PDB file of C-alpha atoms in Angstrom:
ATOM      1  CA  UNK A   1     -38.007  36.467  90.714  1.00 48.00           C
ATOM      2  CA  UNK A   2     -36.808  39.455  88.687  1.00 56.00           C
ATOM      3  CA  UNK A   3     -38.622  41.542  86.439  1.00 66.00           C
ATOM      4  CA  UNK A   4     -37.652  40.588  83.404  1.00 80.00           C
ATOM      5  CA  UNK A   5     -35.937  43.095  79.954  1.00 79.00           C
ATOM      6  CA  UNK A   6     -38.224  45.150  77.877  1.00 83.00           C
ATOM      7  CA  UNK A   7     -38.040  44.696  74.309  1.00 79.00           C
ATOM      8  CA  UNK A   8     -37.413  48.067  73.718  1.00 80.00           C
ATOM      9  CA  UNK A   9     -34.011  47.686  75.975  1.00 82.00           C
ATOM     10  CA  UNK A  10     -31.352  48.364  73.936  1.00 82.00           C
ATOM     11  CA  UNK A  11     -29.761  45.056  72.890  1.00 92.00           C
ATOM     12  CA  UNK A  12     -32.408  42.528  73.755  1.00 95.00           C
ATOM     13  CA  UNK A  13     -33.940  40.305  70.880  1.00 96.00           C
ATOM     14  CA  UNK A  14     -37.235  38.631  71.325  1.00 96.00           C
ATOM     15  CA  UNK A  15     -37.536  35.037  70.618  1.00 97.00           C
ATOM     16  CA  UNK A  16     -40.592  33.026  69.196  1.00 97.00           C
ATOM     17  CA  UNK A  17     -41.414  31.734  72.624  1.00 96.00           C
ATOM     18  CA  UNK A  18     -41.552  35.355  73.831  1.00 95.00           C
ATOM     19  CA  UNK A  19     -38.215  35.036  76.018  1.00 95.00           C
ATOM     20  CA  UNK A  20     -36.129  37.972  76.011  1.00 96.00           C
ATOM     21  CA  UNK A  21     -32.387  37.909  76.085  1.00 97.00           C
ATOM     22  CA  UNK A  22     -30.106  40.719  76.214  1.00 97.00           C
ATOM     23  CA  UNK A  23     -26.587  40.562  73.793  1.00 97.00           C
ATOM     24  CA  UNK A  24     -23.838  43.150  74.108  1.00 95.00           C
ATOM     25  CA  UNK A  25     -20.200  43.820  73.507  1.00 96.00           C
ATOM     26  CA  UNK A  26     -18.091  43.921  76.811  1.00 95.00           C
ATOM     27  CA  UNK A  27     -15.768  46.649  75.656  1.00 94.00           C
ATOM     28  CA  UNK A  28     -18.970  49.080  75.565  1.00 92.00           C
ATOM     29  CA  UNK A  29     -20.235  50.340  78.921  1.00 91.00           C
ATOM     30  CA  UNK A  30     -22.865  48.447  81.020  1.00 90.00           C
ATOM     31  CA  UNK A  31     -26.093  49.791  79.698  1.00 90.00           C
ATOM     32  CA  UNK A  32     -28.398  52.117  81.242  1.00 86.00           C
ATOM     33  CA  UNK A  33     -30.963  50.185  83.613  1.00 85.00           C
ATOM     34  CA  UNK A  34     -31.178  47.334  85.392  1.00 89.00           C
ATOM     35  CA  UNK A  35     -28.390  44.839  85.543  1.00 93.00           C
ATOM     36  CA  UNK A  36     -28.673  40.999  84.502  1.00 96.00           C
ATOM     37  CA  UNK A  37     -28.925  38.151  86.823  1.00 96.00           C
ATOM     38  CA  UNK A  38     -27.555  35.565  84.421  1.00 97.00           C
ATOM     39  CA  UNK A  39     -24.868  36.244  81.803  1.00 97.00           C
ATOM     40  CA  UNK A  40     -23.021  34.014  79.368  1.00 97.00           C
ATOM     41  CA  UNK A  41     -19.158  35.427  78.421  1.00 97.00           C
ATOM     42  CA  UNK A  42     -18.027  34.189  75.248  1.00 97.00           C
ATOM     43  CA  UNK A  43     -14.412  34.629  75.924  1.00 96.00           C
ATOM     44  CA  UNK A  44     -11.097  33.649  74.924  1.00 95.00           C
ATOM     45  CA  UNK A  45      -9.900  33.992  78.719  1.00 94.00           C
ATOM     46  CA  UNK A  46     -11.817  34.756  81.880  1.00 93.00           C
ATOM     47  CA  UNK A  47     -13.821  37.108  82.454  1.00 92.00           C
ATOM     48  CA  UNK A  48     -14.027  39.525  85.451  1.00 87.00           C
ATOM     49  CA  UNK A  49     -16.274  38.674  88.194  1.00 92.00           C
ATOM     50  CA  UNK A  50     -19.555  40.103  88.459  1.00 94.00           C
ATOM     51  CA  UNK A  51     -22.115  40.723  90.848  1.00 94.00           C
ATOM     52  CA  UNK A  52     -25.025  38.353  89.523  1.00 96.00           C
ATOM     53  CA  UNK A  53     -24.734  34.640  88.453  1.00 96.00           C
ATOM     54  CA  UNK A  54     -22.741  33.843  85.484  1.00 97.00           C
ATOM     55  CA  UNK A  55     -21.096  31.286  83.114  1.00 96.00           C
ATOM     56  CA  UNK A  56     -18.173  31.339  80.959  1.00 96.00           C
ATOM     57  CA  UNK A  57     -17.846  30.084  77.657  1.00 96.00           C
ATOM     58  CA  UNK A  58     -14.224  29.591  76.741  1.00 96.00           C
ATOM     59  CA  UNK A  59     -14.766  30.763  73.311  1.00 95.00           C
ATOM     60  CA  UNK A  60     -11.697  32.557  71.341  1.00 92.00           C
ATOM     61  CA  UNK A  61     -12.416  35.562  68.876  1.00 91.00           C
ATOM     62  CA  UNK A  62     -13.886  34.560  65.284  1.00 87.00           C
ATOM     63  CA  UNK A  63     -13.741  30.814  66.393  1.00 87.00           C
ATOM     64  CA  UNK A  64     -15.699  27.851  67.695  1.00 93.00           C
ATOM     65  CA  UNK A  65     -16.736  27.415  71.445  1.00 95.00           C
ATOM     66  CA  UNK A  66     -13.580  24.929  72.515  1.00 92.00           C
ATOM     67  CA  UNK A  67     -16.304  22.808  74.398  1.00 94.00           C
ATOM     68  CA  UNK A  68     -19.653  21.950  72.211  1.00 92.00           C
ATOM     69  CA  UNK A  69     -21.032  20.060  74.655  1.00 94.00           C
ATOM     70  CA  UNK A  70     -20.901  22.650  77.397  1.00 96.00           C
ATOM     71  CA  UNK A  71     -21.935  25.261  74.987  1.00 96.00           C
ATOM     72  CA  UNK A  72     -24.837  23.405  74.267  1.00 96.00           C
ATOM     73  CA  UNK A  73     -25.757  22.962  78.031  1.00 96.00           C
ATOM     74  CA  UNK A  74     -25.101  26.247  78.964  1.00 97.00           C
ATOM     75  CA  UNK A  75     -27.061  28.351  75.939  1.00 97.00           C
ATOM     76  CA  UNK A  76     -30.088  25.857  77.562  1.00 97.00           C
ATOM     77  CA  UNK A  77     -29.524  27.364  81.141  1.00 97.00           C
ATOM     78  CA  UNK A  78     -29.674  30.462  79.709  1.00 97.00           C
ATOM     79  CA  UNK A  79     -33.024  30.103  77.842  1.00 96.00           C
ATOM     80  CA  UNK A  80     -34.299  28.422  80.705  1.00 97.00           C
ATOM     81  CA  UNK A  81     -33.839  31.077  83.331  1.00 97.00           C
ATOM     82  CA  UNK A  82     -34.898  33.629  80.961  1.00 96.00           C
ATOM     83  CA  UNK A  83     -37.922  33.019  81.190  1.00 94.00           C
ATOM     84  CA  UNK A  84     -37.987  34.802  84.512  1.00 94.00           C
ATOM     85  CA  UNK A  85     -34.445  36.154  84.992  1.00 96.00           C
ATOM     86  CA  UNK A  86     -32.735  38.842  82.656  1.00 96.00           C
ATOM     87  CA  UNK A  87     -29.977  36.498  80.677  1.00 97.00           C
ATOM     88  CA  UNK A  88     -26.874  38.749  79.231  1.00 97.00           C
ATOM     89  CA  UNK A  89     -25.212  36.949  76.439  1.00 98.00           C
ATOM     90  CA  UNK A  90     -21.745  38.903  75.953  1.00 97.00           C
ATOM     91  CA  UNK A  91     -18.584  38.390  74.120  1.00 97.00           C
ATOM     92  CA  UNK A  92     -16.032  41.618  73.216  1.00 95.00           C
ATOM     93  CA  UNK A  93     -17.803  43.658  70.598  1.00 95.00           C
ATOM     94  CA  UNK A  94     -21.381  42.076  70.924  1.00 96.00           C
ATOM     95  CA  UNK A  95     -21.716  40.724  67.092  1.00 96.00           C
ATOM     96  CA  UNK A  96     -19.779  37.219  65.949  1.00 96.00           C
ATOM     97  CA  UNK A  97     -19.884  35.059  69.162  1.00 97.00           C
ATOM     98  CA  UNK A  98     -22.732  36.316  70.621  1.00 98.00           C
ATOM     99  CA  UNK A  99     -25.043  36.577  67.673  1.00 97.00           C
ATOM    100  CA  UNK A 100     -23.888  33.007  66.941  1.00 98.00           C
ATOM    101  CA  UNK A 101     -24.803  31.948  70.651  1.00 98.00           C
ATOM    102  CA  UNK A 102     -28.082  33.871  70.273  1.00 98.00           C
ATOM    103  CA  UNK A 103     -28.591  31.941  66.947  1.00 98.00           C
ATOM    104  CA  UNK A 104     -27.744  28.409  68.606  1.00 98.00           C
ATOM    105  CA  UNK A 105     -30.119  29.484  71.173  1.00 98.00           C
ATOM    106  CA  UNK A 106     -33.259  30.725  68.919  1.00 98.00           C
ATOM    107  CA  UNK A 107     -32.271  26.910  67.612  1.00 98.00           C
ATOM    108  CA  UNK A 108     -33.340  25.443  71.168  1.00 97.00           C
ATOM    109  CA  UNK A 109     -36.159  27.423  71.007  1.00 97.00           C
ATOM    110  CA  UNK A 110     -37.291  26.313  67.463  1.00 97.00           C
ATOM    111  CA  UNK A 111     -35.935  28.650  64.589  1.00 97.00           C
ATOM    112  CA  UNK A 112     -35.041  26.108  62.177  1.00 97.00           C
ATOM    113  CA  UNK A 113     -31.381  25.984  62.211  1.00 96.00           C
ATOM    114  CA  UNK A 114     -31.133  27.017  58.513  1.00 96.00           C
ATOM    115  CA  UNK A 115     -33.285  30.604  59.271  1.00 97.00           C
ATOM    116  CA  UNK A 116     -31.285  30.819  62.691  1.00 98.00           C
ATOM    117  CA  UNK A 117     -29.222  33.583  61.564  1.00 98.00           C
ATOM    118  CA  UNK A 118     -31.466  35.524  59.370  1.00 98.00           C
ATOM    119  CA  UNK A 119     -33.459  35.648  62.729  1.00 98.00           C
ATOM    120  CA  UNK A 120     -30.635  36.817  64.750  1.00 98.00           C
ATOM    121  CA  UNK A 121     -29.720  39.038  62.163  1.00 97.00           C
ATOM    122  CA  UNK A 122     -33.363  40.684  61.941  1.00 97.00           C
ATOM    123  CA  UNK A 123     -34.207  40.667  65.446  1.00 96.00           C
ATOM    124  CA  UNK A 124     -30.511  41.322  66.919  1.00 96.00           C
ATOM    125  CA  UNK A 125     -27.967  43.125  64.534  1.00 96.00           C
ATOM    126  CA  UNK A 126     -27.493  43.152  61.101  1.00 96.00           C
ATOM    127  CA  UNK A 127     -23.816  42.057  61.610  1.00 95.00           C
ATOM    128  CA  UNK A 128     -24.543  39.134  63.804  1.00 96.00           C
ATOM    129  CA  UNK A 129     -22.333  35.811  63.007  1.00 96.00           C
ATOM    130  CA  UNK A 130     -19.564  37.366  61.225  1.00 94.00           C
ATOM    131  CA  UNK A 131     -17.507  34.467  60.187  1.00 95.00           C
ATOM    132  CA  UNK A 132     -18.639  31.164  57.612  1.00 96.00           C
ATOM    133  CA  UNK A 133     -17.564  28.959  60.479  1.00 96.00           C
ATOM    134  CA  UNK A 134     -19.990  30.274  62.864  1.00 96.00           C
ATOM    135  CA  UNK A 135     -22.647  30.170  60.390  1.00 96.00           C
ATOM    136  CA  UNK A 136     -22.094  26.731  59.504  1.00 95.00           C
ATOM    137  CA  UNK A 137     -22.095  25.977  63.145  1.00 96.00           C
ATOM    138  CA  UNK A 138     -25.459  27.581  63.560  1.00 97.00           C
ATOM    139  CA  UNK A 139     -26.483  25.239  60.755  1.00 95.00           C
ATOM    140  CA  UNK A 140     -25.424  21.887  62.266  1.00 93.00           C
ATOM    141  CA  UNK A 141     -26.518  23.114  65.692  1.00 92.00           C
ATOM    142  CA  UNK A 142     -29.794  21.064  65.906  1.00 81.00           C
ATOM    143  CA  UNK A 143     -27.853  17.844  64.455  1.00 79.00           C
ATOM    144  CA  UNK A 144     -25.276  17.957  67.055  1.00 65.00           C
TER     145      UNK A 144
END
């Protein structure tokens, strides 16, 4: 088992349940500290491998995830192991897909889907979910 993020890490937002889940924008260096064991990349195209366990999301700039279903699935791994992993949600600058996967995934862990991004937003970065599309998506999470 790994120890798990502080809260005072830069980048990691604290969900009701207590999990902590670190978000960050590939094109900025790896942080300082210890390195994830599970990541999510929210990516147009593949990402480069890395050395600890990961999934990616094919998941172009300022859109939609192309697969719902697996985004779904996948944001639920991620909550689940990190509970005692440190989870990395990442797409390239760190704000619009992941703060709309971090919203989907305070969803799962019961934000109702309507504060979901006001969460994300208070607990993440102010700029999280930049685009109406992802916000409405946030919205309808819990219904799909």
């Amino acid at each position: 088992m790994a120890e798990n993020w502080s809260s005072s890490d830069p980048g990691v937002m604290r969900f009701p349940s207590g999990i902590l889940v670190r978000g960050r924008g590939l094109r900025h260096p790896l942080p300082a500290g210890p390195a994830p064991t599970f990541a999510i990349y929210l990516l147009g195209k593949q990402p480069p491998s890395t050395e600890w366990d990961a999934r990616w999301l094919r998941w172009p700039d300022f859109l939609l995830p192309e697969d719902r279903r697996q985004a779904r699935l996948v944001f639920k791994e991620a909550l689940s192991r990190a509970a005692d992993e440190r989870v990395e949600v990442a797409c390239g600058g760190g704000r619009g897909r992941t703060g709309t996967a971090l919203a989907c995934m305070a969803v799962l862990d019961g934000v109702p889907a309507d504060r979901a991004v006001a969460f994300v937003r208070r607990h993440y970065h102010h700029r999280a979910v930049e685009t109406p599309w992802q916000r409405r998506f946030v919205r309808r999470f819990a219904d799909a």
